[in-house]
Coordinates of C-alpha atoms and ligand atoms in Angstrom, one line a residue:
M159 CA 33.7 30.7 57.7
I160 CA 31.0 32.4 55.3
N161 CA 28.3 30.6 53.5
M162 CA 28.6 31.3 49.9
N163 CA 25.2 29.6 49.7
M164 CA 23.4 32.5 51.4
L165 CA 24.5 36.3 51.5
P166 CA 24.8 36.7 55.1
G167 CA 22.2 38.9 56.4
Y168 CA 19.7 38.0 53.6
M169 CA 17.5 34.8 53.1
G170 CA 18.2 34.4 49.5
Q171 CA 14.9 34.7 47.9
G172 CA 11.7 36.8 47.6
L173 CA 8.3 35.5 47.4
L174 CA 5.8 36.7 44.6
L175 CA 1.8 35.4 45.2
N176 CA -0.4 35.6 42.6
L177 CA -4.0 36.2 43.8
S178 CA -5.7 36.0 40.4
L179 CA -4.7 32.1 40.7
H180 CA -3.7 31.6 44.0
T181 CA 0.1 30.6 43.4
A182 CA 3.0 31.7 44.8
Q183 CA 6.8 31.5 43.4
A184 CA 10.1 31.8 45.1
V185 CA 12.9 33.5 43.4
P186 CA 16.2 34.1 44.1
L187 CA 18.0 37.6 44.9
S188 CA 19.7 39.5 42.8
E189 CA 22.5 40.6 44.2
E190 CA 22.3 44.0 42.4
M191 CA 19.3 44.7 44.8
T192 CA 21.1 44.0 47.6
A193 CA 24.1 46.1 47.1
S194 CA 22.3 48.5 44.9
Y195 CA 19.1 49.2 47.1
L196 CA 20.1 47.5 50.5
G197 CA 16.2 46.0 51.1
G198 CA 13.4 47.2 53.0
R199 CA 12.5 50.8 51.3
G200 CA 15.5 50.1 48.9
F201 CA 14.2 47.1 47.6
G202 CA 11.1 49.2 46.1
I203 CA 13.0 51.1 43.5
P204 CA 14.0 47.8 41.4
L205 CA 10.4 45.9 42.6
M206 CA 7.9 48.5 41.3
K207 CA 10.3 50.5 38.6
D208 CA 8.0 48.6 35.7
W209 CA 4.7 49.5 37.8
I210 CA 5.4 53.2 38.7
N211 CA 3.1 54.2 35.8
T212 CA -0.1 51.4 36.6
D213 CA -3.1 52.8 38.3
P214 CA -2.4 51.6 41.9
F215 CA -6.1 49.7 42.0
H216 CA -5.1 47.8 38.8
S217 CA -5.0 43.9 39.8
D218 CA -1.1 44.1 38.4
M219 CA 0.0 46.8 41.0
P220 CA 2.7 45.0 43.5
L221 CA 2.2 45.5 46.9
L222 CA 5.4 45.1 48.9
F223 CA 6.5 43.8 52.3
N224 CA 10.4 44.2 52.2
T225 CA 12.5 43.2 55.1
G226 CA 16.4 44.3 54.9
P227 CA 19.4 42.8 55.9
L228 CA 18.9 43.6 59.6
N229 CA 16.2 42.4 60.4
N230 CA 16.1 39.0 62.8
T231 CA 19.8 39.2 63.1
G232 CA 19.1 40.7 67.0
V233 CA 20.2 44.3 65.9
Y234 CA 18.9 46.8 68.4
S235 CA 15.5 48.6 66.7
S236 CA 15.8 46.5 63.4
G237 CA 12.3 45.2 63.8
R238 CA 10.8 47.1 61.5
G239 CA 9.7 46.7 57.6
S240 CA 8.8 48.4 54.5
L241 CA 5.5 48.0 52.6
V242 CA 5.3 49.5 49.5
S243 CA 3.2 50.2 46.8
R244 CA 1.8 53.0 44.4
S245 CA 0.0 55.5 46.7
P246 CA -3.9 55.7 45.5
L247 CA -4.0 58.7 47.9
T248 CA -0.7 60.8 46.1
G249 CA -0.4 58.8 42.8
T250 CA 3.5 58.4 44.2
L251 CA 5.8 55.8 44.8
F252 CA 5.2 55.3 48.3
D253 CA 6.7 53.3 51.5
A254 CA 5.3 53.0 54.7
S255 CA 7.5 51.6 57.6
F256 CA 6.0 48.8 59.6
G257 CA 6.8 47.8 63.5
G258 CA 5.8 44.7 65.4
R259 CA 6.8 41.6 64.8
F260 CA 6.1 40.5 60.5
A261 CA 9.1 41.6 59.2
H262 CA 11.0 39.5 61.9
C263 CA 8.9 36.4 60.7
L264 CA 8.8 37.1 57.0
K265 CA 12.4 36.6 57.3
G266 CA 11.8 33.7 59.6
A267 CA 9.7 31.8 57.2
G268 CA 12.6 32.3 54.5
F269 CA 11.9 35.5 52.9
D270 CA 13.3 38.7 52.3
Y271 CA 10.1 40.0 51.1
L272 CA 7.0 39.1 49.7
S273 CA 5.5 40.6 46.3
V274 CA 1.8 40.3 46.0
Q275 CA 0.3 40.8 42.6
G276 CA -3.5 39.6 41.1
K277 CA -6.8 39.9 42.5
S278 CA -8.3 37.3 44.1
S279 CA -12.1 36.7 43.0
T280 CA -13.5 36.2 46.7
P281 CA -11.5 37.4 50.0
V282 CA -8.6 35.8 50.7
V283 CA -6.0 34.9 53.9
V284 CA -3.0 33.9 52.8
K285 CA -0.8 31.9 55.2
I286 CA 3.0 31.7 55.0
R287 CA 5.0 29.0 56.9
D288 CA 8.5 27.6 56.7
G289 CA 8.9 28.6 52.8
K290 CA 5.0 27.8 52.2
A291 CA 2.0 29.9 51.0
T292 CA -1.6 28.3 51.6
F293 CA -4.6 30.4 50.5
V294 CA -7.3 30.2 53.1
P295 CA -11.2 31.5 52.3
G296 CA -11.0 35.1 53.9
D297 CA -15.1 36.1 53.6
Q298 CA -15.7 35.1 57.1
L299 CA -13.2 38.1 58.3
W300 CA -14.2 40.3 55.6
G301 CA -16.6 43.6 57.5
K302 CA -14.5 42.4 60.6
T303 CA -12.3 45.1 62.2
T304 CA -8.2 44.7 62.0
V305 CA -8.0 43.9 65.8
D306 CA -11.0 41.5 65.5
T307 CA -9.4 39.8 62.4
H308 CA -5.9 39.6 63.8
D309 CA -7.6 37.8 67.2
A310 CA -8.6 35.2 64.7
L311 CA -5.0 34.9 62.9
K312 CA -2.8 35.1 65.3
K313 CA -2.2 31.6 66.4
D314 CA -0.8 30.9 62.9
G315 CA 2.1 34.1 63.2
A316 CA 2.3 37.6 62.8
T317 CA -0.3 39.4 61.0
A318 CA -0.8 42.1 58.7
V319 CA -4.4 42.7 58.2
I320 CA -6.9 45.1 56.5
G321 CA -10.0 47.0 58.5
P322 CA -13.3 47.6 56.6
A323 CA -11.5 51.1 55.4
G324 CA -9.1 49.4 53.5
E325 CA -12.6 46.9 52.6
N326 CA -14.3 49.7 51.4
R327 CA -11.0 51.4 49.7
V328 CA -10.8 54.6 51.7
L329 CA -7.8 56.0 49.8
F330 CA -6.1 56.7 53.2
A331 CA -6.7 53.4 54.5
N332 CA -3.5 51.8 56.4
V333 CA -2.1 48.3 57.1
C334 CA -2.7 46.9 60.5
I335 CA 0.4 45.2 61.8
D336 CA -0.1 42.4 65.0
G337 CA -3.2 43.9 65.5
R338 CA -1.1 47.3 67.1
Y339 CA 1.0 48.4 64.9
F340 CA 0.7 50.5 61.7
A341 CA 1.7 51.1 57.9
G342 CA 0.2 54.6 58.2
R343 CA 0.1 56.6 55.3
G344 CA -0.6 57.1 51.6
G345 CA -3.0 54.4 51.9
L346 CA -1.6 50.8 51.0
G347 CA -4.2 49.1 53.0
A348 CA -7.1 50.5 50.0
V349 CA -4.8 48.6 47.5
M350 CA -4.3 45.4 50.4
G351 CA -8.3 45.6 49.7
N352 CA -8.7 46.6 46.8
K353 CA -7.2 42.8 46.2
N354 CA -9.4 41.1 47.9
L355 CA -6.7 40.1 50.5
K356 CA -7.8 40.4 54.3
G357 CA -5.0 39.4 56.1
I358 CA -1.3 37.3 55.5
V359 CA -0.2 35.8 58.6
V360 CA 3.8 34.4 58.4
S361 CA 5.7 32.2 60.8
G362 CA 8.8 30.3 60.5
N363 CA 12.4 29.5 62.5
K364 CA 15.0 29.9 59.9
K365 CA 17.7 32.9 60.8
P366 CA 20.2 34.7 58.3
F367 CA 23.6 33.9 58.7
R368 CA 25.5 36.5 60.5
A369 CA 29.1 36.6 59.8
D370 CA 30.6 38.0 62.5
T371 CA 28.5 38.0 66.1
K372 CA 31.8 39.7 67.9
R373 CA 31.0 42.6 66.5
I374 CA 27.2 42.8 65.8
N375 CA 27.4 42.2 69.6
T376 CA 30.1 45.2 70.0
A377 CA 27.6 47.4 67.8
N378 CA 25.0 46.7 70.0
R379 CA 26.2 47.6 72.7
E380 CA 27.3 51.3 71.1
I381 CA 23.8 51.4 70.0
L382 CA 22.0 51.2 73.6
R383 CA 25.1 53.3 75.5
L384 CA 23.6 55.9 73.1
F385 CA 20.0 55.4 73.1
K386 CA 20.6 55.7 77.1
A387 CA 22.4 58.6 76.6
S388 CA 19.8 60.9 74.7
P389 CA 17.4 62.7 76.7
V390 CA 14.6 62.4 73.6
L391 CA 14.6 58.7 73.9
Y392 CA 15.4 58.2 77.3
G393 CA 14.8 61.2 79.5
P394 CA 12.5 62.1 81.8
F395 CA 10.4 63.2 79.1
G396 CA 11.8 61.3 76.3
I397 CA 9.9 58.9 74.5
R398 CA 10.6 56.0 76.2
R399 CA 8.4 56.8 79.1
L400 CA 5.7 59.3 77.8
G401 CA 5.7 58.1 74.3
T402 CA 5.7 60.0 71.2
P403 CA 3.1 62.8 72.9
A404 CA 6.2 63.5 74.7
L405 CA 6.4 66.6 72.1
V406 CA 2.9 68.0 72.8
D407 CA 4.3 70.2 75.3
V408 CA 6.8 71.8 73.2
I409 CA 5.6 72.0 69.7
N410 CA 2.9 73.9 71.3
A411 CA 5.3 76.3 73.4
R412 CA 7.2 76.7 70.2
R413 CA 3.9 77.8 68.7
M414 CA 4.2 75.5 65.8
M415 CA 1.2 73.0 66.8
P416 CA -1.7 72.7 63.3
T417 CA -4.8 74.1 65.0
A418 CA -8.1 75.0 63.3
N419 CA -6.7 73.2 60.0
F420 CA -3.7 75.4 60.5
R421 CA -5.3 78.6 60.7
K422 CA -3.6 78.8 63.9
T423 CA -0.4 77.5 65.6
Y424 CA -1.2 77.8 69.3
F425 CA -3.8 75.7 71.2
R426 CA -4.6 77.1 74.5
D427 CA -5.6 73.4 75.9
A428 CA -3.0 71.8 74.5
R429 CA -2.0 70.9 78.2
R430 CA -4.9 68.6 78.2
F431 CA -4.0 66.2 76.4
S432 CA -0.2 66.3 77.1
G433 CA 2.2 63.5 77.7
V434 CA 1.7 63.6 81.3
E435 CA -1.9 64.0 80.5
L436 CA -1.6 61.1 78.4
A437 CA 0.5 59.0 80.7
R438 CA -1.7 58.8 83.6
Q439 CA -4.6 56.9 81.6
E440 CA -1.9 54.1 80.4
K441 CA -0.9 51.2 81.9
R442 CA 2.9 51.6 83.4
G443 CA 5.7 50.5 80.9
G444 CA 6.2 50.5 77.6
H445 CA 6.5 47.6 74.5
G446 CA 7.9 48.0 71.2
C447 CA 8.6 46.8 68.2
Y448 CA 10.7 43.3 67.8
A449 CA 14.3 43.6 69.2
C450 CA 13.6 47.2 70.4
P451 CA 15.0 48.2 74.0
I452 CA 13.0 51.8 73.5
G453 CA 9.7 50.5 73.7
C454 CA 8.2 53.9 72.6
K455 CA 4.5 52.0 72.3
K456 CA 2.0 52.6 75.3
T457 CA -1.0 50.8 76.1
M458 CA -4.5 52.6 77.3
K459 CA -5.5 51.5 80.8
G460 CA -8.5 50.7 79.0
E461 CA -8.1 48.9 76.4
G462 CA -6.0 49.6 72.8
P463 CA -2.3 50.7 72.1
A464 CA -2.3 54.7 73.1
P465 CA -2.4 57.4 70.4
E466 CA 0.8 58.8 69.1
Y467 CA 2.1 62.6 69.2
E468 CA 0.6 63.4 65.4
S469 CA -3.1 61.2 66.4
V470 CA -3.1 63.5 69.7
S471 CA -2.1 66.9 68.0
H472 CA -4.7 66.1 65.1
F473 CA -7.9 64.7 66.8
G474 CA -6.6 67.7 69.2
A475 CA -6.0 70.9 68.5
L476 CA -6.4 70.6 64.6
N477 CA -9.7 70.3 65.3
S478 CA -10.2 72.5 68.0
N479 CA -11.3 69.7 70.3
N480 CA -9.5 69.6 74.2
D481 CA -11.6 66.2 75.0
L482 CA -8.5 63.9 75.6
S483 CA -11.1 61.0 76.2
A484 CA -12.6 61.5 72.7
I485 CA -9.0 62.2 71.3
I486 CA -8.2 58.5 72.6
R487 CA -12.1 57.0 71.1
A488 CA -11.1 58.8 67.6
N489 CA -7.5 57.1 67.8
D490 CA -8.6 53.8 68.6
L491 CA -11.8 54.0 65.8
C492 CA -9.1 54.9 63.2
N493 CA -7.0 52.1 64.4
R494 CA -9.6 49.2 64.6
L495 CA -11.4 50.4 61.1
G496 CA -8.1 50.5 59.6
M497 CA -7.4 54.3 58.9
D498 CA -4.3 56.5 59.1
T499 CA -4.9 59.2 61.8
I500 CA -2.9 62.2 60.4
S501 CA -5.0 62.0 57.3
T502 CA -8.3 61.0 58.4
G503 CA -7.7 64.1 61.6
S504 CA -6.6 66.4 58.7
T505 CA -9.4 65.6 56.3
I506 CA -11.9 66.3 58.8
A507 CA -10.4 69.6 60.2
C508 CA -10.4 70.0 56.2
F509 CA -14.3 70.2 56.9
A510 CA -15.1 71.8 59.2
E511 CA -13.4 74.4 58.0
I512 CA -15.3 74.5 54.8
N513 CA -18.6 73.9 56.3
G514 CA -18.2 76.3 59.1
A515 CA -18.5 72.8 61.8
N516 CA -17.9 73.1 65.1
L517 CA -16.9 70.0 65.9
N518 CA -17.0 67.9 69.0
G519 CA -15.7 64.3 70.0
D520 CA -18.9 62.7 69.5
S521 CA -19.4 64.2 65.8
I522 CA -15.3 63.4 65.1
C523 CA -16.2 59.7 65.9
S524 CA -19.3 59.8 63.8
M525 CA -17.7 61.2 60.5
I526 CA -14.9 58.4 61.1
Q527 CA -17.6 55.5 61.0
D528 CA -18.7 57.6 58.3
I529 CA -15.3 57.7 56.4
A530 CA -14.4 54.0 57.1
C531 CA -17.9 52.9 55.4
R532 CA -18.6 55.4 53.2
K533 CA -21.5 56.7 54.7
G534 CA -23.0 59.8 53.2
E535 CA -20.6 62.7 53.0
G536 CA -18.2 59.8 54.7
D537 CA -17.8 58.8 50.9
I538 CA -16.7 62.0 49.4
L539 CA -14.2 62.6 52.7
A540 CA -12.7 59.1 51.9
A541 CA -10.8 60.1 48.7
G542 CA -8.8 62.7 51.0
S543 CA -8.8 66.5 52.4
V544 CA -7.1 67.3 48.3
R545 CA -10.3 66.1 46.2
Y546 CA -12.9 66.8 48.8
A547 CA -11.6 70.4 49.1
K548 CA -11.6 70.6 45.4
G549 CA -14.6 69.1 44.8
R550 CA -16.3 71.8 47.0
G551 CA -14.5 74.4 45.6
R552 CA -12.0 75.4 48.8
P553 CA -8.5 73.7 47.5
D554 CA -7.1 76.2 49.3
T555 CA -8.4 74.6 52.3
A556 CA -6.4 71.6 52.2
M557 CA -3.5 71.1 53.8
A558 CA -1.5 68.7 52.2
V559 CA 2.0 68.7 49.4
K560 CA 1.0 65.9 46.9
G561 CA -1.8 65.1 48.0
L562 CA -0.7 63.5 51.5
E563 CA -2.0 65.6 54.6
L564 CA 1.0 67.2 56.9
A565 CA 1.7 66.1 60.0
A566 CA 1.9 67.9 62.8
Y567 CA 4.2 70.4 63.0
D568 CA 3.1 73.7 61.5
P569 CA 5.9 74.6 58.7
R570 CA 5.5 78.0 59.9
G571 CA 7.5 77.1 63.2
A572 CA 10.4 75.4 61.7
Y573 CA 11.6 76.4 58.1
G574 CA 13.7 73.0 57.6
M575 CA 10.5 71.3 58.4
A576 CA 8.5 73.1 55.8
L577 CA 11.5 72.2 53.3
A578 CA 11.4 68.5 53.7
Y579 CA 7.6 68.9 53.8
G580 CA 8.1 70.0 50.1
T581 CA 10.9 67.9 49.0
A582 CA 9.5 64.5 50.5
Q583 CA 9.1 62.1 47.5
R584 CA 5.8 60.3 49.2
G585 CA 3.9 64.0 49.5
G586 CA 3.7 65.5 52.9
C587 CA 5.5 63.4 55.5
H588 CA 7.8 64.6 58.7
L589 CA 9.6 61.0 58.3
R590 CA 12.0 61.4 55.1
A591 CA 13.5 64.0 57.1
Y592 CA 13.3 65.2 60.6
P593 CA 14.9 68.6 60.9
V594 CA 12.3 69.3 64.6
G595 CA 15.3 67.1 66.2
S596 CA 17.9 70.3 65.2
E597 CA 15.2 73.2 64.7
I598 CA 13.1 72.0 67.8
L599 CA 14.8 69.3 69.7
R600 CA 18.3 70.5 69.8
R601 CA 19.6 67.3 68.2
P602 CA 22.5 66.6 67.0
V603 CA 22.8 70.5 67.0
P604 CA 20.8 73.5 67.2
T605 CA 20.2 75.5 64.4
D606 CA 17.9 78.7 63.7
R607 CA 14.1 77.3 62.9
F608 CA 12.9 80.7 61.3
S609 CA 15.9 80.7 58.9
F610 CA 16.3 78.3 55.9
E611 CA 20.2 78.8 55.7
G612 CA 22.1 75.8 56.0
K613 CA 18.7 73.8 55.7
A614 CA 19.1 72.5 52.0
R615 CA 22.1 70.4 52.1
L616 CA 20.8 69.2 56.0
I617 CA 17.6 67.8 54.5
K618 CA 19.3 66.7 52.0
I619 CA 21.6 64.2 53.9
A620 CA 18.6 63.7 56.4
E621 CA 16.6 62.1 53.4
D622 CA 19.5 60.3 52.7
A623 CA 20.3 58.8 56.0
N624 CA 16.4 57.6 56.9
A625 CA 16.4 56.2 53.5
A626 CA 19.1 54.0 54.5
A627 CA 17.8 53.3 57.6
D628 CA 14.2 52.3 56.6
S629 CA 16.2 49.9 53.7
L630 CA 18.3 48.6 56.4
V631 CA 15.4 48.2 58.0
V632 CA 15.9 50.6 61.4
C633 CA 13.6 52.7 63.4
K634 CA 14.1 56.1 62.3
F635 CA 14.2 56.9 66.6
G636 CA 17.3 55.1 66.6
L637 CA 18.9 57.9 65.0
L638 CA 17.9 60.6 67.5
G639 CA 20.3 58.7 69.9
A640 CA 22.6 56.6 67.7
S641 CA 23.8 57.3 64.4
L642 CA 24.5 55.6 61.0
E643 CA 27.9 54.9 62.0
E644 CA 26.9 52.5 64.8
Y645 CA 24.2 50.6 62.3
A646 CA 27.4 50.6 59.1
S647 CA 29.3 48.8 61.9
A648 CA 26.5 46.4 62.8
L649 CA 25.6 45.9 59.0
S650 CA 29.6 45.0 58.7
G651 CA 29.2 42.4 61.3
V652 CA 26.0 40.8 59.8
I653 CA 27.4 40.7 56.0
G654 CA 31.2 40.5 56.6
V655 CA 31.7 42.8 54.4
E656 CA 33.2 46.6 55.7
I657 CA 30.4 49.1 55.3
S658 CA 31.2 53.0 56.6
S659 CA 28.3 55.3 57.3
D660 CA 29.4 57.1 54.3
D661 CA 28.5 53.7 52.1
L662 CA 25.2 54.1 53.8
L663 CA 24.6 57.4 52.9
C664 CA 25.6 56.7 49.3
I665 CA 23.0 54.2 49.1
G666 CA 20.3 56.3 50.2
E667 CA 21.3 59.4 48.2
R668 CA 20.9 56.6 45.2
I669 CA 17.1 56.0 46.7
C670 CA 16.4 59.0 46.9
L671 CA 17.0 60.4 43.5
A672 CA 15.5 56.7 42.1
E673 CA 11.9 57.8 44.0
R674 CA 12.3 61.8 42.9
Y675 CA 13.2 60.0 38.7
L676 CA 10.3 57.4 39.1
N677 CA 7.8 59.9 40.2
S678 CA 8.7 62.5 37.7
L679 CA 7.6 59.4 34.8
N680 CA 4.3 60.7 36.4
G681 CA 4.8 64.2 36.0
F682 CA 5.7 65.1 39.5
S683 CA 8.4 68.0 39.3
R684 CA 8.9 71.2 40.8
K685 CA 5.0 72.4 41.1
D686 CA 4.7 69.2 43.6
D687 CA 7.3 70.5 45.9
Y688 CA 5.4 73.4 47.8
L689 CA 3.8 73.8 50.3
P690 CA -0.1 75.0 50.4
D691 CA -0.4 78.6 49.9
R692 CA -1.9 79.6 53.2
F693 CA 1.7 79.4 54.7
Y694 CA 3.4 81.6 52.0
K695 CA 0.0 84.3 53.1
E696 CA -1.5 84.3 56.5
E697 CA 0.9 84.4 59.9
G698 CA 0.8 82.2 62.8
S699 CA -0.1 82.7 66.3
S700 CA 2.8 85.0 68.0
G701 CA 2.7 85.0 71.4
A702 CA 5.0 84.6 74.4
G703 CA 8.0 86.6 73.1
I704 CA 7.4 84.2 69.9
D705 CA 6.8 85.6 66.4
V706 CA 5.4 83.2 63.6
P707 CA 5.3 84.9 60.5
A708 CA 4.1 83.9 57.5
I709 CA 6.7 81.8 54.8
S710 CA 8.4 84.2 52.2
K711 CA 7.9 82.5 49.3
R712 CA 10.7 83.8 47.7
A713 CA 13.1 82.6 50.5
Y714 CA 11.2 79.1 50.3
D715 CA 12.0 79.2 46.1
E716 CA 15.7 80.0 46.8
A717 CA 15.8 76.7 49.1
L718 CA 14.5 74.8 47.0
D719 CA 17.2 76.1 44.4
R720 CA 19.8 75.2 47.0
Y721 CA 18.0 71.8 47.4
Y722 CA 17.7 70.7 43.8
R723 CA 21.6 71.4 43.7
A724 CA 22.5 69.2 46.6
R725 CA 20.0 66.6 45.1
G726 CA 21.7 67.1 41.8
C727 CA 18.6 67.6 40.2
D728 CA 17.9 69.9 37.2
S729 CA 16.2 73.8 38.6
N730 CA 12.7 71.5 37.6
G731 CA 13.5 69.2 40.8
I732 CA 14.4 66.1 37.8
P733 CA 17.7 64.4 38.9
L734 CA 20.6 65.2 36.0
N735 CA 22.2 61.7 36.7
L736 CA 20.2 58.5 37.2
R737 CA 22.7 56.5 37.5
G738 CA 21.4 53.4 35.6
I739 CA 18.1 53.7 37.3
E740 CA 16.1 54.5 34.3
G741 CA 17.2 51.1 32.7
Ligands
SF4_851 S1 11.5 52.9 68.9 FE1 9.5 53.0 69.3 S2 8.9 52.8 66.7 FE2 10.8 52.5 67.0 S3 11.3 50.2 66.9 FE3 10.8 50.7 69.4 S4 9.3 50.7 69.9 FE4 9.2 50.5 67.5

C-alpha cells in the first residue's frame, strides 16, 4: 500500500542552508515541482526562476544539489545528481550532472534537494547527517586540493568539495564529488567558492518508499539486458572496457578531432593517446557511480582517475600535444585544483593560437597551475577563452558557444552536433543532445553526418530525452543501450503511477522550453545560437577519402529555423507558449 504521507520515490522535503546565518531549514516538496519537473535538472526551473537575473557571485544566488525520483531506488545507473545555479562563465541557467554517491546519500539523509544561499564570513564545511546540518570551520582545509579535502572529510559520508580554483573563483572551476567525480562545466565551483563553502558531507540511511519493487526489478532486468546488448557500452571497444577514451580512434578516423584550437580536424599522433594505449597504463577493471553496472570510470596504475575522452582530446590534439604522460598529468592537476578540463584545455589552446606559442607538456601543466592560482597571465585566462580572446583583440580564436568552450567533436564532421552545440541552452555542450550517437556510432539508427536533413527534429527530441534523464536522475550513457521506455517503466514501479516514455518526453520538453525562456530574460536569443565563425569560413582536414568542408551558414540558418519551429519558438528563438513557466 502506498504511504500517502510521502510521495513514493521522494523524501518529501528539501533543505535550505543559509551560509550568512549558518542556519538550516527543511521545506516540504511541492507536488507541482515533482509533477511538472520530476527532480534533478528539472528542479532547477522552479528553484532558480526568481534568481535568474541575479549575479552568480551575489550571496543570494542559490547553489542547488538536486536528486531525482530514481536516486536511491536501486534502478540501474541512477546514482547521479544535478548541480544547478547560474553560471559565472556563461551567464545562463546551468546544470552539471555529477556521479559518485552524493545524490544517493542526500536522499539517505532525508532530502530531495539542497539549496545553499548566503555567504559565510569565513571558510566553512557543512555536515548533514540524518536530517540535521552542522556548520564547522573550514579554515584548515582552505587552500587544499579536492583530493586532500575529500580525504579529510570522507569518514563522515559522501563529499562535494572545491579546490583552489573554486576558492579563487576561476570561472570554470568545478565541484568534486567523492574525490574522483566532477560536476565539471560552467564554473559552479566558483559559485561555491564565492560562498566560502569548502565542502559538504552528507550521510544517512533513509530510503524513499518504492511502490512496486517487482516492477522495478523487471525494468532493471530489461535495462541490464539492453546495456549488455549495446556494443558502445559492453562491446570489446565499448566504454565499459576502455572508458570514454574508446572514442579517440573513431573520432580521429572520421576526421573530426578538434586539433590546434579547431584549426584542423585530424591529429596524426592521436594513436599515442587512444583508449587502448591509455588502458595499458590503467588498473584492470572499472568502477562507477552508485548503482551502475557499466562502470565506465578507470583508474591510473599510478594514482587518480583516468582522463575522460574530452580531457585526453583537449590536452592532446587541441593543444597539438602527443605526450600521453603529459595529458595524464594535466588531467590530474585539473582534478586536484578543481577545474573543468574541457574549458581549461580549450582556453590554453586559445592562448597558444593568439600568442603563436608551441606548448609542451610542461608548459601546459604550468599554465594550469597559474590559472588555478590566478598567477600572471593565468589571472586573465581564469575568465575563460571568450573573455581572454576578446581582451587580446582576437575574439575569433575563442571556440565557444554562449561562452562555454566546445567539447571534443569538431562540428564540421557532424552537422547534427553543430546544431546541438548551437541550440544547447547551457552553451557549447555535447550532452544536451548527442547526435554523434547516430552520426558516428550509428545508434539507434545511422544518419548522414554531413547533412542537416532531419537533424532539427532529431536534436529537439534528443534534448527532451536528455532533460528527462537529467531529471530522473539517470546517466545519459545508459541511453546508448536502454531507452526512456525502460526508465519510464522503472519510474512507474517507483512512484506507483503509470508513466510512459511520452510522458517523460513531455516533461523534458517543458524543461527545455523553460530553460530557453529563463535565459531569454538575460538577453539570450537567436544571435547566441551560432557557432564561432571559423566553422563557417574554414574547412577541416580532408583526407583518406573524407572531405571536411566549412559548414554552409545558410544551411545552418535554415536548420536553426526548423529547430525553432519544432521547439515551439519564434524566429528569434524565444518560446511561443510558456505553459505557466513565466508565472
Ligand atoms: S556509465 Fe559511467 S558515468 Fe554513467 S553512471 Fe555508470 S559509471 Fe557513472
